[in-house]
Amino acid sequence: MATGATIEVLYFAQVAEHMGVRRETLPLDAPVQAGDWLDALAARCPALGSVRLKLAINQEHAGRAATIRPGDEVAVFEPVTGG
């Protein structure tokens, strides 16, 4: 495991395809607002700019105003529709 503060990130569906991985551990030294973190993720992978992204933090749906803290598990996915 990496030293220092990290988060475990899980990617699903089209997000995983764009990222090229389904899971990765990323450094996070201090809490960050989810919206800012998502913006940084989209900057890292511009293909995500066309995808509406949703988040779950520690398996709970979270909005852009939520806080991601070191040690959290963050899932990134597209909105799910049913029918």
CSV table of C-alpha atoms in Angstrom, one decimal:
chain,number,residue,atom,x,y,z
A,1,MET,CA,0.0,0.0,0.0
A,2,ALA,CA,1.1,3.5,-0.8
A,3,THR,CA,2.5,5.6,2.1
A,4,GLY,CA,0.8,8.9,3.0
A,5,ALA,CA,-2.9,9.7,2.8
A,6,THR,CA,-4.8,8.2,-0.1
A,7,ILE,CA,-8.3,7.4,-1.4
A,8,GLU,CA,-9.4,4.3,-3.1
A,9,VAL,CA,-11.3,5.1,-6.4
A,10,LEU,CA,-13.6,2.8,-8.2
A,11,TYR,CA,-14.7,3.5,-11.8
A,12,PHE,CA,-17.8,1.9,-13.4
A,13,ALA,CA,-19.2,1.5,-17.0
A,14,GLN,CA,-18.2,4.2,-19.4
A,15,VAL,CA,-16.1,6.0,-16.8
A,16,ALA,CA,-13.9,2.9,-16.4
A,17,GLU,CA,-13.5,2.7,-20.2
A,18,HIS,CA,-12.4,6.3,-20.4
A,19,MET,CA,-10.0,6.0,-17.4
A,20,GLY,CA,-8.6,2.7,-18.7
A,21,VAL,CA,-8.8,1.2,-15.2
A,22,ARG,CA,-11.5,0.0,-12.8
A,23,ARG,CA,-9.8,0.9,-9.6
A,24,GLU,CA,-6.8,3.0,-8.4
A,25,THR,CA,-5.4,4.4,-5.3
A,26,LEU,CA,-4.8,8.2,-5.4
A,27,PRO,CA,-3.0,10.5,-3.0
A,28,LEU,CA,-5.2,12.9,-1.0
A,29,ASP,CA,-3.4,14.7,1.8
A,30,ALA,CA,-6.4,16.9,2.9
A,31,PRO,CA,-10.2,16.9,2.6
A,32,VAL,CA,-11.5,18.2,-0.7
A,33,GLN,CA,-14.9,19.2,-2.0
A,34,ALA,CA,-16.3,16.4,-4.3
A,35,GLY,CA,-17.1,18.9,-7.1
A,36,ASP,CA,-13.5,20.2,-7.1
A,37,TRP,CA,-12.2,16.6,-7.1
A,38,LEU,CA,-14.5,15.7,-10.0
A,39,ASP,CA,-13.4,18.7,-12.0
A,40,ALA,CA,-9.7,17.7,-11.4
A,41,LEU,CA,-10.6,14.2,-12.6
A,42,ALA,CA,-12.2,15.5,-15.8
A,43,ALA,CA,-9.1,17.7,-16.4
A,44,ARG,CA,-7.0,14.6,-16.1
A,45,CYS,CA,-9.2,12.7,-18.5
A,46,PRO,CA,-10.8,15.1,-20.9
A,47,ALA,CA,-13.1,12.4,-22.4
A,48,LEU,CA,-15.0,12.6,-19.1
A,49,GLY,CA,-16.1,16.1,-19.9
A,50,SER,CA,-18.9,14.7,-22.0
A,51,VAL,CA,-20.1,12.3,-19.3
A,52,ARG,CA,-22.4,13.3,-16.5
A,53,LEU,CA,-20.7,11.9,-13.4
A,54,LYS,CA,-22.1,10.8,-10.1
A,55,LEU,CA,-20.3,9.9,-6.9
A,56,ALA,CA,-20.6,7.7,-3.9
A,57,ILE,CA,-18.4,8.2,-0.9
A,58,ASN,CA,-18.0,5.2,1.3
A,59,GLN,CA,-20.9,3.6,-0.5
A,60,GLU,CA,-23.3,6.5,0.0
A,61,HIS,CA,-24.5,8.7,-2.9
A,62,ALA,CA,-22.9,12.1,-2.6
A,63,GLY,CA,-23.3,15.5,-4.3
A,64,ARG,CA,-20.7,18.0,-5.5
A,65,ALA,CA,-20.9,19.8,-2.1
A,66,ALA,CA,-19.8,16.6,-0.2
A,67,THR,CA,-16.4,16.3,1.3
A,68,ILE,CA,-13.9,13.6,0.3
A,69,ARG,CA,-11.4,12.8,3.1
A,70,PRO,CA,-8.2,10.8,3.1
A,71,GLY,CA,-9.0,7.1,3.6
A,72,ASP,CA,-12.4,7.3,1.8
A,73,GLU,CA,-13.6,5.0,-0.9
A,74,VAL,CA,-14.9,7.0,-3.9
A,75,ALA,CA,-17.0,5.4,-6.6
A,76,VAL,CA,-17.4,7.3,-9.9
A,77,PHE,CA,-20.3,6.3,-12.3
A,78,GLU,CA,-22.9,7.6,-14.7
A,79,PRO,CA,-26.5,8.1,-13.6
A,80,VAL,CA,-28.4,4.9,-13.8
A,81,THR,CA,-31.8,4.7,-15.5
A,82,GLY,CA,-34.3,1.9,-15.4
A,83,GLY,CA,-37.3,0.9,-17.3
